[in-house]
Short mmCIF file of C-alpha atoms in Angstrom, two decimals:
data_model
loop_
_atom_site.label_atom_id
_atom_site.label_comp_id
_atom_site.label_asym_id
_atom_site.label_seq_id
_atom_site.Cartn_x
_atom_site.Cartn_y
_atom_site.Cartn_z
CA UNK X 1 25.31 -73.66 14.26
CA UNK X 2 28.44 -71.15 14.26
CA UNK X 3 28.31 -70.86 10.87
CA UNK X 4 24.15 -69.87 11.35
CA UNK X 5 25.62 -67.49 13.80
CA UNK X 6 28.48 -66.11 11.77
CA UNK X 7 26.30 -65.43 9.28
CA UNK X 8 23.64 -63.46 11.11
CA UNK X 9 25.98 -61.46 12.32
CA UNK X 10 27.23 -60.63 8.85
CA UNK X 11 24.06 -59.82 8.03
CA UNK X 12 23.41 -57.09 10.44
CA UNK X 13 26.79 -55.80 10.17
CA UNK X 14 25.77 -54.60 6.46
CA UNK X 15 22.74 -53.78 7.46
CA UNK X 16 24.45 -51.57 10.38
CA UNK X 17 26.54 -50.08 7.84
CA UNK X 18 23.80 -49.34 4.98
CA UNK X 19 22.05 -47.80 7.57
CA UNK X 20 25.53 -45.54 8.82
CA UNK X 21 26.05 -44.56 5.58
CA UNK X 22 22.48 -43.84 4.28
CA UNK X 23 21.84 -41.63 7.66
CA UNK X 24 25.16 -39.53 6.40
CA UNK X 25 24.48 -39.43 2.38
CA UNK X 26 20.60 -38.63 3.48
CA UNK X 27 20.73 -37.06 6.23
CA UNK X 28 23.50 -35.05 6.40
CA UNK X 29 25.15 -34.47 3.10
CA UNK X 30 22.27 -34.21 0.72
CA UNK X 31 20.83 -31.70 2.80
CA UNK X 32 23.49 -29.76 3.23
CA UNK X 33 24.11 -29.59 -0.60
CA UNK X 34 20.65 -28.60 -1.47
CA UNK X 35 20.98 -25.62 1.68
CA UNK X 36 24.61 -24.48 0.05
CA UNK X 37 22.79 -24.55 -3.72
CA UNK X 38 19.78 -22.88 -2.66
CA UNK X 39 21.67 -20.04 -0.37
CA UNK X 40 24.11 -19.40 -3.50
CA UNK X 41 21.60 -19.18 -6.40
CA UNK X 42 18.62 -18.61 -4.47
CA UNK X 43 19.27 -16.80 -1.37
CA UNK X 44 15.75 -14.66 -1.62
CA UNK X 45 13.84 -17.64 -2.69
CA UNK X 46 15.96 -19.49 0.07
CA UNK X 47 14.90 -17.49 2.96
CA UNK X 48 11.33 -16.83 2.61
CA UNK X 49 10.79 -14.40 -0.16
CA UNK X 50 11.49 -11.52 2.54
CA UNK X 51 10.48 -7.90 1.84
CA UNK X 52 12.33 -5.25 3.68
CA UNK X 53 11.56 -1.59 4.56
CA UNK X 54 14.34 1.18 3.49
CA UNK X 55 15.72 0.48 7.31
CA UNK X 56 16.71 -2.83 6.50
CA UNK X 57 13.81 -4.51 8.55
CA UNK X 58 12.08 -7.74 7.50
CA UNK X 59 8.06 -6.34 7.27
CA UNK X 60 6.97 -9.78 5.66
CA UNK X 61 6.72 -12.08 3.03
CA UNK X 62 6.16 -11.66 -0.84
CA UNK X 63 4.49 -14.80 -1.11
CA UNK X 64 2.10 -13.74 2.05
CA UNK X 65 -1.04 -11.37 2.34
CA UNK X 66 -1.32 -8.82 4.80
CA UNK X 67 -4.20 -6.80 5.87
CA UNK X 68 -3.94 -3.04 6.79
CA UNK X 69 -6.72 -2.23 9.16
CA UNK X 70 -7.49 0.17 12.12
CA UNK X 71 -6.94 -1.33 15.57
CA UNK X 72 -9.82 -2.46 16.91
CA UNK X 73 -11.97 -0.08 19.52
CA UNK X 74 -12.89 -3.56 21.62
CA UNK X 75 -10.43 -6.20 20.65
CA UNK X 76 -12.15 -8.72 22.51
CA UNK X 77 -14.88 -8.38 20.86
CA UNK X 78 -14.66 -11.20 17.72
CA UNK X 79 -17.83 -9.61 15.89
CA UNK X 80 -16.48 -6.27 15.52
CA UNK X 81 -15.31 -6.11 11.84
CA UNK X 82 -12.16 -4.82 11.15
CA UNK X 83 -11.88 -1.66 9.25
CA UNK X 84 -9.74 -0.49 6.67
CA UNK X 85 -6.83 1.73 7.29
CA UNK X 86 -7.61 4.37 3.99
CA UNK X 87 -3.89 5.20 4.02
CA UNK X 88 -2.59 2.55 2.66
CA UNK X 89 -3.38 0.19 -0.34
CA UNK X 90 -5.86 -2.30 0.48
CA UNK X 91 -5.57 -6.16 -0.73
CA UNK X 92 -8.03 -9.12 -1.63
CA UNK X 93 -10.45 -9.54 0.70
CA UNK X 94 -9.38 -12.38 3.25
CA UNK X 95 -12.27 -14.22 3.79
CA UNK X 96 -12.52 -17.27 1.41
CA UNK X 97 -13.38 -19.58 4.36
CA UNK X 98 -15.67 -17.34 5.36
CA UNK X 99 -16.97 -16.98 9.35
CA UNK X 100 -14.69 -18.58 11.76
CA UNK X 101 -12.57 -18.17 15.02
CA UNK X 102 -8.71 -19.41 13.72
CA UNK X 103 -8.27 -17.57 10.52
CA UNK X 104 -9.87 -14.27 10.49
CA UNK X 105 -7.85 -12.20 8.98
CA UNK X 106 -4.40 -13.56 6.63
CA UNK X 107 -3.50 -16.00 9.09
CA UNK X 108 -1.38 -19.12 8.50
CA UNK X 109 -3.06 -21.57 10.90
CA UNK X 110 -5.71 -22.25 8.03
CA UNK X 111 -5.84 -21.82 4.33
CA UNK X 112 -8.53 -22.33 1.95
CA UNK X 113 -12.02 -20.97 -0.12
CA UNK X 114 -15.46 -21.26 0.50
CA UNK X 115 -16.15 -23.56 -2.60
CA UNK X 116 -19.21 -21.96 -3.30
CA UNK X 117 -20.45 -21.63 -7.01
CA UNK X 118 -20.36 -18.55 -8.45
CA UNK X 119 -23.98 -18.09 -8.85
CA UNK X 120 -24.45 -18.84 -4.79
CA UNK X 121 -27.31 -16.50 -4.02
CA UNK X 122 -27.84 -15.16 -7.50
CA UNK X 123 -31.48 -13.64 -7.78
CA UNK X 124 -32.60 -14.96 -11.74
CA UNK X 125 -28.89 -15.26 -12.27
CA UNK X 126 -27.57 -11.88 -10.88
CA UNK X 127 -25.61 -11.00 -7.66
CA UNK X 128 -29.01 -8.17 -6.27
CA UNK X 129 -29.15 -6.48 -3.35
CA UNK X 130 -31.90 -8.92 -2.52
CA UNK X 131 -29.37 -11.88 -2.46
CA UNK X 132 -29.42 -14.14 0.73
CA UNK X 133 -27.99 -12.90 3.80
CA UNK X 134 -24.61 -15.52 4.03
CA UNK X 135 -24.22 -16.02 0.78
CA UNK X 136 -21.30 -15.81 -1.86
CA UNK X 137 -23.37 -13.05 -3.97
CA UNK X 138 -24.32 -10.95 -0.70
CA UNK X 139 -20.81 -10.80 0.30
CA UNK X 140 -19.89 -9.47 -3.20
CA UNK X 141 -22.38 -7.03 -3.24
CA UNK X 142 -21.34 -5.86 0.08
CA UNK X 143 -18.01 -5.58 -0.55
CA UNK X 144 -18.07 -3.85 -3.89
CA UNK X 145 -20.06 -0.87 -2.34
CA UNK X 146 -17.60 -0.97 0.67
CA UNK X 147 -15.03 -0.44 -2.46
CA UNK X 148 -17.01 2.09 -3.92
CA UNK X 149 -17.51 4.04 -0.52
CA UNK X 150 -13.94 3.81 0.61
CA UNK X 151 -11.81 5.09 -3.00
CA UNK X 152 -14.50 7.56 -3.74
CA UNK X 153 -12.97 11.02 -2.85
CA UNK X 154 -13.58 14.95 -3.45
CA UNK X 155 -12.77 14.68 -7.01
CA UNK X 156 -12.88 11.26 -8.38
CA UNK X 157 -16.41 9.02 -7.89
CA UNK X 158 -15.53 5.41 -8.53
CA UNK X 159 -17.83 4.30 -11.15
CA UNK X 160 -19.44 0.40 -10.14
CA UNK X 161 -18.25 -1.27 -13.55
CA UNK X 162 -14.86 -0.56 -12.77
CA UNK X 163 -14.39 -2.55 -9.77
CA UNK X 164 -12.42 -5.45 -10.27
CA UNK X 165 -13.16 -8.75 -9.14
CA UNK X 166 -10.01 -9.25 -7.41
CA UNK X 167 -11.60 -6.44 -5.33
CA UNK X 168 -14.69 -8.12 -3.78
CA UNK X 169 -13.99 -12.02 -3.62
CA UNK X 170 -10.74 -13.61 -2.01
CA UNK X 171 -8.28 -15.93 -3.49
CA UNK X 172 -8.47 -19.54 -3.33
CA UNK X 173 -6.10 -19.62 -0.58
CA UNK X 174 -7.09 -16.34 1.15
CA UNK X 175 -3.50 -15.66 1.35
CA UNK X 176 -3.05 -13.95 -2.03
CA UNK X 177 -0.43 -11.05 -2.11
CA UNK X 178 -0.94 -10.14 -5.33
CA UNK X 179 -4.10 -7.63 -6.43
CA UNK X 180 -4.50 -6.78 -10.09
CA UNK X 181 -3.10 -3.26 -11.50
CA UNK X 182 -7.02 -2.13 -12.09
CA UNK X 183 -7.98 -2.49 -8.75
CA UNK X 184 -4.41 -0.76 -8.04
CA UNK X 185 -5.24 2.02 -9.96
CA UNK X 186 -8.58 2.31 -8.36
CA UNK X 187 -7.36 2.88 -5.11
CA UNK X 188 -5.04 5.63 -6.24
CA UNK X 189 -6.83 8.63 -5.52
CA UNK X 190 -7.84 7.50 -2.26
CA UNK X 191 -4.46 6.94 -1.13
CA UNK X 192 -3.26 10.27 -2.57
CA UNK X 193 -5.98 12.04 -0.35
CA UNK X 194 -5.30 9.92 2.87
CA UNK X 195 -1.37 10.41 2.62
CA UNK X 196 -1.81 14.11 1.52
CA UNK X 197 0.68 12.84 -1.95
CA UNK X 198 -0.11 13.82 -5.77
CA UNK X 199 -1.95 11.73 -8.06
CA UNK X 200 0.38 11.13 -10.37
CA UNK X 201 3.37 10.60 -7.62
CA UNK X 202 1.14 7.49 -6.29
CA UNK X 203 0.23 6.45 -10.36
CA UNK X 204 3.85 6.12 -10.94
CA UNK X 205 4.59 4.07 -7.56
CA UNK X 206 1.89 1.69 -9.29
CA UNK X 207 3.51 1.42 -11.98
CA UNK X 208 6.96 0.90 -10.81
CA UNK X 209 5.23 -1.80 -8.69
CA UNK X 210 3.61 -3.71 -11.36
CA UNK X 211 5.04 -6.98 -12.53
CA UNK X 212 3.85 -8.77 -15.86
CA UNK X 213 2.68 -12.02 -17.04
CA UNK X 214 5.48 -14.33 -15.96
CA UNK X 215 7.68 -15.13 -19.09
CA UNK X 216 5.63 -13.02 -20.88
CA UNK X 217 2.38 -15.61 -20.95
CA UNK X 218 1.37 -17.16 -18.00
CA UNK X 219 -0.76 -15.58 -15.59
CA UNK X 220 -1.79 -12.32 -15.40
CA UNK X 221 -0.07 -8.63 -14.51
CA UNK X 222 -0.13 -8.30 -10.71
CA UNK X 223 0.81 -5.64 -8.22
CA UNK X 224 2.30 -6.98 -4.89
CA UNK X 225 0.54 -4.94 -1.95
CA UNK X 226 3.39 -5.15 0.58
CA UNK X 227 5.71 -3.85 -1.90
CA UNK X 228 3.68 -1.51 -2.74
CA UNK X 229 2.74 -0.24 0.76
CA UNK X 230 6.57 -0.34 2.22
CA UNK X 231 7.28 1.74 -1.01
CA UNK X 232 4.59 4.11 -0.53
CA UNK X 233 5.67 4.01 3.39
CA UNK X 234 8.86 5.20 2.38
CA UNK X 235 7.71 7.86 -0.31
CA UNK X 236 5.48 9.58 2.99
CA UNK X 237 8.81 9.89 4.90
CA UNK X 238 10.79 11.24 2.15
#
């Protein structure tokens, strides 16, 4: 019998101890080392991908998509639609999960696309004006003369084949950063009108803005849009 109970005890006094020193290795040293590692040789990474203005503020996330849009003239209204603010560069649209009351505009309580085939509302295979109200190809149409309106200016008349796709649909997540340098460039004019800037002082912020294919072949050249716009904040007040 005492050596029964001699020997349960043994047993939970290693078991006691496995646990004690598990809890520290896992749950206090190993995180600590991967915090130190991370801080040291990837403090950016670390902390969120920050972007900051030329004051030192935080304004965001690279990894995030904001919108820039007027305030609302009833903001408790939820079927006004935003509009675009023309001043600044404009990203993906943010609507891949379409109508709904949590994420309406690049928020982080949902994430996700509408899953709807390409050809959703196609007229004898073609996104038409006479596409279904609702559907993937309406919304396309819609937007791409919104983006035709809205970068056409004085001198410059944005023709309809070169509006990007990146332009008119969202991103799988909706959260996308990132817009392509043709849609970019598209916006250009626009922006030089609305911020009362040269052409060419806005083509070069572009470029200077424009990061390539990541190792040289995977994915595609992309322009980060809060970058771009704290950049092009700070070229105004210069």
């Amino acid at each position: 019998m005492n050596n029964s109970v001699g020997n349960t005890a043994r047993l939970i006094g290693a078991g006691l101890r496995a646990l004690l020193v598990l809890t520290v290795i896992c749950g206090v040293i190993y995180p600590l080392a991967v915090t130190g590692i991370a801080q040291a040789l990837f403090n950016d990474k670390a902390n969120g991908s920050e972007i900051k203005d030329s004051s030192g503020q935080v304004v965001g996330s690279s990894l995030i998509g904001q919108t820039y849009n007027l305030p609302k003239q009833n903001p408790d209204d939820p079927e006004e639609a935003a509009k675009p603010d023309l001043k600044w560069f404009q990203p993906r649209p943010s609507n891949g999960l379409g109508t709904n009351s949590v994420n309406t505009q690049y928020s982080l309580i949902l994430s996700g696309a509408t899953n709807r085939s390409a050809d959703n509302g196609a007229v004898e295979g073609k996104c038409t004006k006479d596409a279904e109200e609702g559907t993937l190809c309406a919304q396309v149409v819609a937007a791409k003369e919104a983006v035709i309106a809205d970068n056409s200016t004085a001198g410059y008349t944005v023709n309809p084949e070169d509006v990007p796709a990146d332009a008119v649909t969202s991103s799988g997540s909706g959260l996308d950063p990132n817009i392509s340098p043709a849609y970019a460039e598209l916006q250009v004019h626009r922006v030089a009108e609305q911020n009362k800037l040269d052409v060419k002082q806005v083509e070069k912020l572009v470029a200077d803005h424009t990061t390539g294919r990541t190792l040289g072949f995977m994915g595609e050249p992309r322009v980060n849009v809060l970058e771009l716009n704290t950049a092009l904040k700070a070229l105004t007040k210069s």
